[in-house]
CSV table of C-alpha atoms in Angstrom, one decimal:
chain,number,residue,atom,x,y,z
A,1,UNK,CA,24.4,-17.3,16.2
A,2,UNK,CA,25.9,-20.0,13.9
A,3,UNK,CA,28.7,-20.3,16.4
A,4,UNK,CA,26.1,-20.7,19.3
A,5,UNK,CA,23.8,-23.3,17.8
A,6,UNK,CA,26.2,-26.1,18.5
A,7,UNK,CA,27.0,-25.2,22.1
A,8,UNK,CA,25.1,-26.1,25.3
A,9,UNK,CA,23.8,-22.7,26.0
A,10,UNK,CA,21.8,-22.7,22.9
A,11,UNK,CA,18.9,-23.5,25.1
A,12,UNK,CA,19.5,-20.5,27.0
A,13,UNK,CA,19.2,-18.4,23.9
A,14,UNK,CA,15.8,-20.0,23.2
A,15,UNK,CA,14.6,-19.3,26.7
A,16,UNK,CA,15.8,-15.8,26.4
A,17,UNK,CA,13.9,-15.4,23.3
A,18,UNK,CA,10.7,-16.8,24.7
A,19,UNK,CA,11.0,-14.6,27.6
A,20,UNK,CA,11.3,-11.5,25.3
A,21,UNK,CA,8.5,-12.6,23.3
A,22,UNK,CA,6.3,-13.0,26.4
A,23,UNK,CA,7.4,-9.5,27.7
A,24,UNK,CA,6.5,-8.0,24.2
A,25,UNK,CA,3.2,-9.4,24.4
A,26,UNK,CA,2.4,-7.9,27.8
A,27,UNK,CA,4.1,-4.5,26.9
A,28,UNK,CA,3.8,-4.1,23.0
A,29,UNK,CA,6.6,-2.2,21.4
A,30,UNK,CA,5.6,1.0,19.9
A,31,UNK,CA,3.6,0.6,16.7
A,32,UNK,CA,4.9,1.2,13.4
A,33,UNK,CA,3.7,2.8,10.3
A,34,UNK,CA,3.4,3.1,6.6
A,35,UNK,CA,3.0,5.2,3.5
A,36,UNK,CA,6.1,6.8,2.1
A,37,UNK,CA,7.9,7.1,5.5
A,38,UNK,CA,5.2,8.8,7.2
A,39,UNK,CA,5.7,7.7,10.9
A,40,UNK,CA,8.9,7.4,12.9
A,41,UNK,CA,9.3,3.5,13.2
A,42,UNK,CA,8.7,2.5,9.6
A,43,UNK,CA,11.6,4.3,8.3
A,44,UNK,CA,13.6,1.6,9.8
A,45,UNK,CA,11.6,-1.0,8.0
A,46,UNK,CA,11.0,-0.1,4.6
A,47,UNK,CA,10.1,-3.8,3.3
A,48,UNK,CA,6.9,-3.5,5.3
A,49,UNK,CA,6.2,0.0,4.5
A,50,UNK,CA,2.8,0.4,2.7
A,51,UNK,CA,2.7,3.3,0.3
A,52,UNK,CA,-0.6,3.3,-1.3
A,53,UNK,CA,-3.9,1.3,-1.4
A,54,UNK,CA,-6.3,1.1,-4.3
A,55,UNK,CA,-9.7,-0.4,-4.6
A,56,UNK,CA,-11.8,0.3,-7.7
A,57,UNK,CA,-14.2,-1.4,-10.3
A,58,UNK,CA,-12.0,-2.5,-13.1
A,59,UNK,CA,-12.2,-0.4,-16.0
A,60,UNK,CA,-10.5,-2.4,-18.4
A,61,UNK,CA,-12.8,-3.4,-21.3
A,62,UNK,CA,-15.0,-6.5,-20.4
A,63,UNK,CA,-13.8,-6.6,-16.7
A,64,UNK,CA,-16.5,-4.3,-15.3
A,65,UNK,CA,-17.8,-7.2,-12.8
A,66,UNK,CA,-14.4,-7.1,-11.2
A,67,UNK,CA,-13.0,-5.1,-8.3
A,68,UNK,CA,-9.2,-4.3,-8.5
A,69,UNK,CA,-7.2,-4.3,-5.2
A,70,UNK,CA,-3.7,-2.9,-5.2
A,71,UNK,CA,-1.4,-2.7,-2.1
A,72,UNK,CA,2.1,-0.9,-2.6
A,73,UNK,CA,5.1,-1.5,-0.5
A,74,UNK,CA,8.8,-0.5,-0.2
A,75,UNK,CA,8.8,3.2,-1.0
A,76,UNK,CA,11.2,5.3,-2.8
A,77,UNK,CA,12.9,2.8,-4.8
A,78,UNK,CA,15.7,4.0,-6.9
A,79,UNK,CA,16.0,2.0,-10.2
A,80,UNK,CA,19.6,1.6,-9.9
A,81,UNK,CA,19.5,0.3,-6.3
A,82,UNK,CA,21.6,-3.0,-6.7
A,83,UNK,CA,23.0,-5.4,-6.3
A,84,UNK,CA,20.2,-6.7,-4.1
A,85,UNK,CA,17.4,-4.4,-5.3
A,86,UNK,CA,14.0,-4.7,-3.4
A,87,UNK,CA,12.9,-8.1,-2.3
A,88,UNK,CA,9.9,-8.6,-0.1
A,89,UNK,CA,10.4,-9.5,3.5
A,90,UNK,CA,10.1,-13.4,4.0
A,91,UNK,CA,9.8,-12.9,7.7
A,92,UNK,CA,6.7,-10.7,7.2
A,93,UNK,CA,3.1,-11.1,6.6
A,94,UNK,CA,1.4,-9.0,4.0
A,95,UNK,CA,-2.4,-8.8,4.0
A,96,UNK,CA,-5.4,-7.1,2.2
A,97,UNK,CA,-8.6,-7.1,4.3
A,98,UNK,CA,-12.2,-6.5,3.1
A,99,UNK,CA,-15.2,-5.6,5.3
A,100,UNK,CA,-18.3,-6.4,3.6
A,101,UNK,CA,-21.0,-5.8,6.3
A,102,UNK,CA,-19.8,-2.4,7.8
A,103,UNK,CA,-18.8,-3.6,11.2
A,104,UNK,CA,-15.1,-2.5,11.0
A,105,UNK,CA,-14.0,-6.2,11.0
A,106,UNK,CA,-12.4,-8.1,8.4
A,107,UNK,CA,-14.7,-10.6,6.7
A,108,UNK,CA,-12.1,-11.8,4.0
A,109,UNK,CA,-8.2,-11.3,4.4
A,110,UNK,CA,-5.9,-12.2,1.6
A,111,UNK,CA,-2.5,-13.2,3.3
A,112,UNK,CA,0.8,-13.0,1.3
A,113,UNK,CA,3.9,-14.7,2.4
A,114,UNK,CA,7.4,-14.6,0.4
A,115,UNK,CA,10.3,-16.8,0.1
A,116,UNK,CA,13.6,-15.8,-1.3
A,117,UNK,CA,15.9,-18.6,-2.5
A,118,UNK,CA,19.6,-18.1,-3.4
A,119,UNK,CA,20.5,-20.4,-6.2
A,120,UNK,CA,24.1,-19.9,-5.3
A,121,UNK,CA,25.5,-19.7,-8.8
A,122,UNK,CA,29.3,-20.3,-8.7
A,123,UNK,CA,32.1,-19.7,-11.2
A,124,UNK,CA,35.3,-21.8,-11.5
A,125,UNK,CA,38.0,-19.2,-11.0
A,126,UNK,CA,41.5,-20.4,-11.0
A,127,UNK,CA,40.3,-24.0,-10.4
A,128,UNK,CA,38.0,-23.1,-7.4
A,129,UNK,CA,34.2,-22.8,-7.5
A,130,UNK,CA,33.3,-19.4,-6.1
A,131,UNK,CA,29.8,-17.8,-5.4
A,132,UNK,CA,29.1,-14.8,-7.6
A,133,UNK,CA,27.9,-11.5,-5.8
A,134,UNK,CA,24.8,-10.7,-8.3
A,135,UNK,CA,21.2,-11.6,-8.5
A,136,UNK,CA,21.8,-12.5,-12.2
A,137,UNK,CA,24.6,-14.8,-13.4
A,138,UNK,CA,25.3,-13.2,-16.9
A,139,UNK,CA,22.4,-14.4,-18.9
A,140,UNK,CA,19.5,-12.1,-20.2
A,141,UNK,CA,16.3,-12.9,-18.5
A,142,UNK,CA,13.0,-13.4,-20.3
A,143,UNK,CA,11.1,-16.3,-18.6
A,144,UNK,CA,9.7,-17.1,-15.3
A,145,UNK,CA,12.6,-18.4,-12.9
A,146,UNK,CA,14.9,-18.2,-15.9
A,147,UNK,CA,18.2,-20.0,-15.7
A,148,UNK,CA,20.0,-16.6,-15.8
A,149,UNK,CA,18.5,-15.7,-12.2
A,150,UNK,CA,20.7,-16.3,-9.3
A,151,UNK,CA,17.7,-15.5,-6.9
A,152,UNK,CA,14.1,-16.8,-7.1
A,153,UNK,CA,11.5,-15.1,-5.2
A,154,UNK,CA,8.2,-16.8,-4.8
A,155,UNK,CA,5.0,-16.3,-2.8
A,156,UNK,CA,1.9,-18.0,-1.5
A,157,UNK,CA,-1.5,-16.5,-0.8
A,158,UNK,CA,-4.1,-17.8,1.7
A,159,UNK,CA,-7.7,-16.4,2.1
A,160,UNK,CA,-9.0,-16.2,5.5
A,161,UNK,CA,-12.8,-16.0,5.9
A,162,UNK,CA,-13.7,-14.3,9.4
A,163,UNK,CA,-11.2,-13.1,11.9
A,164,UNK,CA,-7.7,-13.8,10.7
A,165,UNK,CA,-6.8,-15.6,13.9
A,166,UNK,CA,-9.8,-17.8,14.1
A,167,UNK,CA,-11.3,-18.1,10.6
A,168,UNK,CA,-11.2,-20.7,7.9
A,169,UNK,CA,-8.0,-20.6,5.8
A,170,UNK,CA,-7.3,-22.1,2.3
A,171,UNK,CA,-4.8,-21.5,-0.3
A,172,UNK,CA,-5.3,-19.6,-3.6
A,173,UNK,CA,-4.2,-21.9,-6.5
A,174,UNK,CA,-3.0,-21.5,-9.9
A,175,UNK,CA,-5.9,-21.9,-12.3
A,176,UNK,CA,-3.3,-23.6,-14.8
A,177,UNK,CA,-1.9,-26.5,-12.9
A,178,UNK,CA,-3.3,-26.1,-9.6
A,179,UNK,CA,-0.1,-25.3,-7.8
A,180,UNK,CA,-0.1,-22.8,-4.8
A,181,UNK,CA,3.3,-21.3,-5.2
A,182,UNK,CA,3.7,-18.3,-7.6
A,183,UNK,CA,7.0,-16.4,-9.0
A,184,UNK,CA,7.7,-12.9,-8.4
A,185,UNK,CA,9.6,-11.2,-11.3
A,186,UNK,CA,13.0,-9.7,-10.7
A,187,UNK,CA,13.0,-6.0,-10.3
A,188,UNK,CA,13.9,-4.0,-13.4
A,189,UNK,CA,17.7,-4.2,-13.3
A,190,UNK,CA,18.2,-2.9,-16.8
A,191,UNK,CA,17.8,-3.4,-20.5
A,192,UNK,CA,20.9,-5.8,-20.9
A,193,UNK,CA,19.8,-7.9,-18.1
A,194,UNK,CA,16.0,-8.0,-18.9
A,195,UNK,CA,15.6,-6.7,-22.6
A,196,UNK,CA,11.9,-6.6,-22.6
A,197,UNK,CA,10.7,-6.1,-19.1
A,198,UNK,CA,7.1,-5.4,-19.9
A,199,UNK,CA,6.8,-8.9,-21.6
A,200,UNK,CA,8.8,-10.6,-18.8
A,201,UNK,CA,6.6,-9.0,-16.2
A,202,UNK,CA,3.4,-10.1,-18.1
A,203,UNK,CA,4.4,-13.7,-17.7
A,204,UNK,CA,3.9,-13.3,-13.9
A,205,UNK,CA,0.2,-12.3,-14.2
A,206,UNK,CA,-1.7,-15.4,-13.0
A,207,UNK,CA,-5.3,-16.6,-13.3
A,208,UNK,CA,-6.0,-18.1,-9.9
A,209,UNK,CA,-8.9,-19.9,-8.1
A,210,UNK,CA,-10.2,-18.3,-4.8
A,211,UNK,CA,-11.5,-20.8,-2.3
A,212,UNK,CA,-15.3,-20.4,-2.1
A,213,UNK,CA,-15.5,-18.2,-5.3
A,214,UNK,CA,-16.7,-19.6,-8.6
A,215,UNK,CA,-15.2,-17.0,-10.7
A,216,UNK,CA,-11.3,-17.1,-11.3
A,217,UNK,CA,-9.3,-13.9,-10.3
A,218,UNK,CA,-6.1,-12.5,-11.6
A,219,UNK,CA,-3.1,-11.9,-9.6
A,220,UNK,CA,0.4,-10.0,-10.1
A,221,UNK,CA,3.0,-9.1,-7.6
A,222,UNK,CA,6.0,-7.3,-8.6
A,223,UNK,CA,7.8,-3.9,-9.2
A,224,UNK,CA,6.0,-1.1,-10.8
A,225,UNK,CA,6.5,2.5,-11.4
A,226,UNK,CA,5.2,4.5,-8.3
A,227,UNK,CA,1.8,5.6,-9.3
A,228,UNK,CA,1.5,8.3,-6.6
A,229,UNK,CA,2.2,11.8,-7.7
A,230,UNK,CA,3.1,14.5,-5.1
A,231,UNK,CA,5.1,17.6,-4.7
A,232,UNK,CA,6.5,16.1,-1.8
A,233,UNK,CA,9.5,18.3,-0.8
A,234,UNK,CA,7.6,21.6,-1.1
A,235,UNK,CA,4.5,20.2,0.6
A,236,UNK,CA,6.4,19.1,3.8
A,237,UNK,CA,8.5,22.5,3.6
A,238,UNK,CA,5.7,24.3,5.6
A,239,UNK,CA,3.4,23.8,2.6
A,240,UNK,CA,5.8,25.9,0.4
A,241,UNK,CA,3.4,25.9,-2.4
A,242,UNK,CA,1.6,28.5,-4.3
A,243,UNK,CA,-1.4,30.0,-2.1
A,244,UNK,CA,-4.7,29.4,-4.0
A,245,UNK,CA,-6.2,32.4,-5.7
A,246,UNK,CA,-9.8,33.4,-6.3
A,247,UNK,CA,-8.9,33.8,-10.0
A,248,UNK,CA,-7.4,30.2,-10.6
A,249,UNK,CA,-4.5,30.1,-12.9
A,250,UNK,CA,-5.1,27.3,-15.5
A,251,UNK,CA,-1.7,25.8,-15.1
A,252,UNK,CA,-1.5,25.7,-11.4
A,253,UNK,CA,-2.2,22.2,-11.1
A,254,UNK,CA,0.8,21.4,-13.3
A,255,UNK,CA,3.1,24.0,-11.8
A,256,UNK,CA,5.5,21.8,-9.7
A,257,UNK,CA,7.4,18.6,-10.2
A,258,UNK,CA,6.3,15.0,-9.1
A,259,UNK,CA,9.0,14.1,-6.6
A,260,UNK,CA,8.2,10.5,-7.1
A,261,UNK,CA,8.3,10.6,-10.9
A,262,UNK,CA,11.7,8.7,-10.9
A,263,UNK,CA,10.8,6.0,-8.2
A,264,UNK,CA,9.4,2.5,-8.2
A,265,UNK,CA,7.4,0.5,-5.6
A,266,UNK,CA,6.3,-3.1,-5.3
A,267,UNK,CA,2.8,-3.9,-6.1
A,268,UNK,CA,0.5,-6.8,-4.6
A,269,UNK,CA,-2.4,-6.9,-6.9
A,270,UNK,CA,-5.5,-8.9,-7.1
A,271,UNK,CA,-8.7,-8.5,-9.4
A,272,UNK,CA,-11.7,-10.3,-7.9
A,273,UNK,CA,-15.1,-10.7,-9.1
A,274,UNK,CA,-17.2,-8.2,-7.1
A,275,UNK,CA,-19.7,-11.0,-6.2
A,276,UNK,CA,-16.8,-12.8,-4.5
A,277,UNK,CA,-16.1,-9.6,-2.1
A,278,UNK,CA,-19.6,-8.4,-1.2
A,279,UNK,CA,-21.6,-10.1,1.6
A,280,UNK,CA,-23.8,-13.2,0.6
A,281,UNK,CA,-26.8,-12.3,-1.4
A,282,UNK,CA,-25.2,-9.0,-2.5
A,283,UNK,CA,-27.7,-6.9,-0.5
A,284,UNK,CA,-24.9,-4.5,0.6
A,285,UNK,CA,-22.9,-3.5,-2.3
A,286,UNK,CA,-20.5,-1.4,-0.3
A,287,UNK,CA,-17.2,-3.0,1.0
A,288,UNK,CA,-14.4,-1.6,2.9
A,289,UNK,CA,-10.7,-2.3,2.4
A,290,UNK,CA,-7.4,-1.7,3.9
A,291,UNK,CA,-3.9,-3.4,3.8
A,292,UNK,CA,-1.7,-4.2,6.6
A,293,UNK,CA,1.9,-5.8,7.3
A,294,UNK,CA,3.0,-7.6,10.2
A,295,UNK,CA,6.3,-8.8,11.6
A,296,UNK,CA,7.2,-11.3,14.4
A,297,UNK,CA,7.5,-9.8,17.8
A,298,UNK,CA,11.0,-11.2,18.6
A,299,UNK,CA,14.2,-10.8,16.6
A,300,UNK,CA,17.6,-11.9,17.6
A,301,UNK,CA,20.6,-10.6,15.5
A,302,UNK,CA,23.3,-13.2,14.6
A,303,UNK,CA,26.7,-12.0,15.3
A,304,UNK,CA,28.2,-14.4,12.8
A,305,UNK,CA,25.8,-15.1,9.9
A,306,UNK,CA,26.8,-18.2,8.0
A,307,UNK,CA,25.5,-20.5,5.3
A,308,UNK,CA,23.0,-22.4,7.3
A,309,UNK,CA,21.7,-19.6,9.4
A,310,UNK,CA,20.8,-16.0,8.5
A,311,UNK,CA,21.5,-12.7,9.9
A,312,UNK,CA,18.6,-12.8,12.2
A,313,UNK,CA,16.2,-15.1,13.9
A,314,UNK,CA,12.5,-14.3,14.0
A,315,UNK,CA,10.0,-15.5,16.5
A,316,UNK,CA,6.8,-14.9,18.6
A,317,UNK,CA,3.5,-13.8,17.6
A,318,UNK,CA,2.7,-11.7,14.5
A,319,UNK,CA,2.5,-7.9,15.4
A,320,UNK,CA,0.9,-5.5,13.0
A,321,UNK,CA,3.5,-2.8,11.9
A,322,UNK,CA,1.9,-1.0,9.0
A,323,UNK,CA,-1.6,-0.1,8.1
A,324,UNK,CA,-3.1,1.8,5.1
A,325,UNK,CA,-6.6,2.4,4.0
A,326,UNK,CA,-7.7,6.0,2.9
A,327,UNK,CA,-4.6,7.9,1.5
A,328,UNK,CA,-2.6,10.6,3.5
A,329,UNK,CA,-4.5,10.0,6.7
A,330,UNK,CA,-1.3,9.1,8.9
A,331,UNK,CA,0.7,11.6,6.9
A,332,UNK,CA,-1.5,14.7,7.5
A,333,UNK,CA,-4.4,13.8,9.8
A,334,UNK,CA,-2.9,11.8,12.7
A,335,UNK,CA,-0.8,13.6,15.3
A,336,UNK,CA,2.9,12.9,15.4
A,337,UNK,CA,2.8,11.3,18.7
A,338,UNK,CA,0.1,8.8,17.6
A,339,UNK,CA,1.6,7.8,14.0
A,340,UNK,CA,3.0,4.6,15.3
A,341,UNK,CA,-0.1,3.7,17.3
A,342,UNK,CA,-2.4,4.4,14.4
A,343,UNK,CA,-0.6,1.7,12.2
A,344,UNK,CA,-0.5,-0.8,15.2
A,345,UNK,CA,-4.3,-0.5,15.4
A,346,UNK,CA,-7.4,-2.0,13.9
A,347,UNK,CA,-10.4,-0.2,12.4
A,348,UNK,CA,-12.6,-1.3,15.2
A,349,UNK,CA,-10.3,0.7,17.8
A,350,UNK,CA,-10.5,4.0,15.7
A,351,UNK,CA,-12.5,5.9,18.3
A,352,UNK,CA,-9.3,6.8,20.1
A,353,UNK,CA,-8.3,8.9,17.0
A,354,UNK,CA,-11.7,10.6,16.5
A,355,UNK,CA,-10.5,14.1,17.4
A,356,UNK,CA,-7.9,14.3,14.5
A,357,UNK,CA,-11.1,13.9,12.3
A,358,UNK,CA,-13.8,15.9,14.1
A,359,UNK,CA,-11.3,18.8,15.0
A,360,UNK,CA,-8.5,18.4,12.5
A,361,UNK,CA,-5.2,20.6,12.7
A,362,UNK,CA,-4.2,20.6,8.8
A,363,UNK,CA,-6.8,23.0,7.8
A,364,UNK,CA,-5.7,25.3,10.9
A,365,UNK,CA,-1.9,24.8,9.7
A,366,UNK,CA,-3.0,25.7,6.0
A,367,UNK,CA,-4.6,28.9,7.3
A,368,UNK,CA,-1.5,29.9,9.3
A,369,UNK,CA,1.1,29.0,6.7
A,370,UNK,CA,-0.6,30.8,3.9
A,371,UNK,CA,-0.7,33.9,6.2
A,372,UNK,CA,-4.5,34.3,5.7
A,373,UNK,CA,-4.4,34.5,1.9
A,374,UNK,CA,-7.9,33.5,1.5
A,375,UNK,CA,-7.1,30.2,2.9
A,376,UNK,CA,-9.5,30.4,5.9
A,377,UNK,CA,-10.2,27.1,7.6
A,378,UNK,CA,-13.7,25.8,8.0
A,379,UNK,CA,-15.6,26.6,11.0
A,380,UNK,CA,-18.0,23.8,11.5
A,381,UNK,CA,-17.1,21.6,14.6
A,382,UNK,CA,-17.2,18.7,14.9
A,383,UNK,CA,-16.1,18.2,11.1
A,384,UNK,CA,-19.0,15.9,10.1
A,385,UNK,CA,-17.9,16.2,6.5
A,386,UNK,CA,-14.7,14.8,7.2
A,387,UNK,CA,-16.3,12.1,9.4
A,388,UNK,CA,-18.3,11.0,6.4
A,389,UNK,CA,-15.2,11.2,3.9
A,390,UNK,CA,-12.9,9.3,6.3
A,391,UNK,CA,-15.0,7.3,8.8
A,392,UNK,CA,-18.5,6.2,7.6
A,393,UNK,CA,-18.6,6.7,3.7
A,394,UNK,CA,-20.9,9.5,2.3
A,395,UNK,CA,-24.6,8.8,2.6
A,396,UNK,CA,-26.0,7.8,-0.6
A,397,UNK,CA,-22.7,7.2,-2.3
A,398,UNK,CA,-20.5,4.7,-0.3
A,399,UNK,CA,-22.1,4.4,3.2
A,400,UNK,CA,-23.2,0.9,4.3
A,401,UNK,CA,-26.6,0.4,5.4
A,402,UNK,CA,-25.1,-0.2,8.8
A,403,UNK,CA,-21.8,1.1,9.6
A,404,UNK,CA,-19.2,1.5,12.5
A,405,UNK,CA,-17.3,4.6,12.1
A,406,UNK,CA,-13.7,3.4,11.2
A,407,UNK,CA,-10.9,4.5,8.8
A,408,UNK,CA,-10.9,2.4,5.7
A,409,UNK,CA,-11.3,2.9,2.0
A,410,UNK,CA,-15.0,2.2,1.0
A,411,UNK,CA,-16.2,1.3,-2.5
A,412,UNK,CA,-19.8,1.0,-3.8
A,413,UNK,CA,-19.4,-1.8,-6.1
A,414,UNK,CA,-22.9,-1.0,-7.6
A,415,UNK,CA,-21.7,2.1,-9.2
A,416,UNK,CA,-20.3,1.5,-12.8
A,417,UNK,CA,-16.6,2.1,-13.6
A,418,UNK,CA,-15.7,5.0,-15.9
A,419,UNK,CA,-13.6,4.2,-18.8
A,420,UNK,CA,-9.9,5.4,-19.2
A,421,UNK,CA,-9.7,8.7,-20.8
A,422,UNK,CA,-13.2,9.6,-19.5
A,423,UNK,CA,-12.3,9.6,-15.7
A,424,UNK,CA,-12.1,12.8,-13.9
A,425,UNK,CA,-9.0,13.2,-11.8
A,426,UNK,CA,-10.8,14.8,-8.9
A,427,UNK,CA,-13.3,12.1,-8.6
A,428,UNK,CA,-16.6,12.7,-6.7
A,429,UNK,CA,-16.1,16.5,-6.0
A,430,UNK,CA,-16.0,16.9,-9.9
A,431,UNK,CA,-19.1,14.7,-10.5
A,432,UNK,CA,-17.3,11.3,-11.1
A,433,UNK,CA,-18.8,9.0,-8.5
A,434,UNK,CA,-16.7,5.9,-9.6
A,435,UNK,CA,-13.6,7.9,-8.2
A,436,UNK,CA,-12.2,8.9,-4.8
A,437,UNK,CA,-13.4,8.7,-2.1
A,438,UNK,CA,-15.7,6.1,-3.6
A,439,UNK,CA,-12.8,3.7,-3.6
A,440,UNK,CA,-9.6,5.0,-5.2
A,441,UNK,CA,-8.3,4.6,-8.8
A,442,UNK,CA,-4.7,5.1,-9.8
A,443,UNK,CA,-5.6,8.2,-11.8
A,444,UNK,CA,-7.3,10.0,-8.8
A,445,UNK,CA,-5.2,12.9,-7.7
A,446,UNK,CA,-5.8,12.3,-4.1
A,447,UNK,CA,-3.5,15.2,-3.0
A,448,UNK,CA,-5.6,17.8,-4.5
A,449,UNK,CA,-8.8,16.2,-3.6
A,450,UNK,CA,-7.8,15.9,0.0
A,451,UNK,CA,-6.5,19.5,0.2
A,452,UNK,CA,-9.8,20.6,-1.0
A,453,UNK,CA,-11.9,18.3,1.2
A,454,UNK,CA,-10.1,19.3,4.3
A,455,UNK,CA,-10.8,22.9,3.6
A,456,UNK,CA,-14.4,22.4,3.3
A,457,UNK,CA,-15.2,21.5,-0.4
A,458,UNK,CA,-17.8,19.0,0.8
A,459,UNK,CA,-19.6,22.1,2.6
A,460,UNK,CA,-20.0,23.6,-0.7
A,461,UNK,CA,-22.1,20.7,-1.7
A,462,UNK,CA,-23.9,20.6,1.5
A,463,UNK,CA,-22.5,17.3,2.7
A,464,UNK,CA,-22.3,17.3,6.4
A,465,UNK,CA,-22.0,21.1,6.6
A,466,UNK,CA,-23.1,24.2,4.8
A,467,UNK,CA,-21.2,26.4,2.4
A,468,UNK,CA,-21.1,29.2,5.0
A,469,UNK,CA,-19.0,26.9,7.3
A,470,UNK,CA,-16.2,26.9,4.7
A,471,UNK,CA,-14.8,30.3,3.7
A,472,UNK,CA,-12.2,28.6,1.3
A,473,UNK,CA,-14.2,25.7,0.3
A,474,UNK,CA,-14.5,26.6,-3.2
A,475,UNK,CA,-10.7,27.4,-3.8
A,476,UNK,CA,-8.8,25.0,-5.9
A,477,UNK,CA,-6.1,24.0,-3.6
A,478,UNK,CA,-3.3,22.1,-5.3
A,479,UNK,CA,0.3,20.9,-4.7
A,480,UNK,CA,1.1,21.4,-8.4
A,481,UNK,CA,2.0,17.8,-9.2
A,482,UNK,CA,-0.7,16.8,-11.7
A,483,UNK,CA,-2.0,13.2,-12.0
A,484,UNK,CA,-4.9,11.7,-14.1
A,485,UNK,CA,-5.8,8.4,-15.6
A,486,UNK,CA,-3.5,9.0,-18.6
A,487,UNK,CA,-0.4,8.1,-16.6
A,488,UNK,CA,-1.5,4.5,-16.2
A,489,UNK,CA,-2.4,1.5,-18.6
A,490,UNK,CA,-6.2,0.5,-19.4
A,491,UNK,CA,-5.7,-3.2,-18.3
A,492,UNK,CA,-4.6,-5.0,-15.4
A,493,UNK,CA,-2.3,-4.6,-13.6
A,494,UNK,CA,-2.8,-1.0,-14.6
A,495,UNK,CA,0.4,0.4,-13.0
A,496,UNK,CA,3.2,1.1,-15.5
A,497,UNK,CA,6.4,-0.9,-16.1
A,498,UNK,CA,8.9,0.1,-13.5
A,499,UNK,CA,11.8,2.5,-14.4
A,500,UNK,CA,14.9,0.5,-15.5
A,501,UNK,CA,18.0,0.8,-13.6
A,502,UNK,CA,20.2,1.0,-16.8
A,503,UNK,CA,20.6,2.6,-19.3
A,504,UNK,CA,19.3,5.9,-17.7
A,505,UNK,CA,17.7,7.8,-20.4
């Protein structure tokens, strides 16, 4: 496009782009998806692929009056994946939404936009200035926007109150100095480039002022060790894991490898006073949350990228391409034909997916694939237990006083957090009401919990069904990839330092 810009038919390109945008507005493209490559389109757009969403009362000592929100993006990052590593998309809009009155509409939206600046460091080689090919220029990195960094990645954050298109909008500001632009650390290239990555990343934790909130928040955006644990390969190989037995082996929950053990992700994290997230007056302590990413509807690829114009030109309205609230919903609940549609949709339109929850296929598949080895699917239809878990919240736990059935993560902010070391990895079904599905903490083993819930665990607790409805409800289903709070830190940003690209030890 650089060779087109100076020519008369540049106007034709603009008209064509506007026409394409108009067509896409009338006939939207297939929706895209998120969460570790869980839907067809998102495999082509990893920078906007949401992998996990967390929302929990902060359990760092002295921070119990805060709620931590974590939205992870860009899955399956190999630490050695240079030379460009895993920058966020400057042409995308990343959002965290909060519904604080149960109507399935966002009341608060935190919007993140990124900018990647190439400093174009040059070396004099044979008397000529030549641009270097790497994101660092030879000096070790220790500080924010260090001289040794050849790329500076920054971001801004706006808070929208009400509908994101028509609500009031204001910027989050740095509590130290009042600026609105924040630096994101470089990814963990290796120990020679960034000798003390933990200390370097910690300099990117900001105290921020949120418009309309009297209490400062904390914020961090950067690469982290992937917190999710799952026996991914065997789970998707027709659930090629050991069938649950009546006599449960004590080591079964640790019998398989975590396929994400050597992967990193990129985290967007906010820790906000709970009083700033709940509805005015605090009469309803339950909040719902989810994360989305959006891209521009139109894209023109540039046949000849140059210094002044990039590889593509983006334009048109924002189109949501990723959505994630409750974990694993799009992976193992939504049918293959609707995975892209789900991630294009809003919670208010979730009625179109109701059959996937009331008449789920996963329990039937588990029964078929285990060959009836005691793994009988629940018999209650509609599955009101799953409606409570996924669409309304559980009454008496995290169901709002007034609720519109819709998929999102729900947290009762009046339930006190449990300190690290005392948390139960199976959350509510093991008696820990501060855990999943009342929000989600990093140490909640949502794979094991979800397997047990879809096979009728809640029926054994008389939540939406009776024990007789779930022949396998008491079995301890597991994928064998163990997870608990010991895999994390006791303080914000909670997720561990990312794996270094070098040296590989």
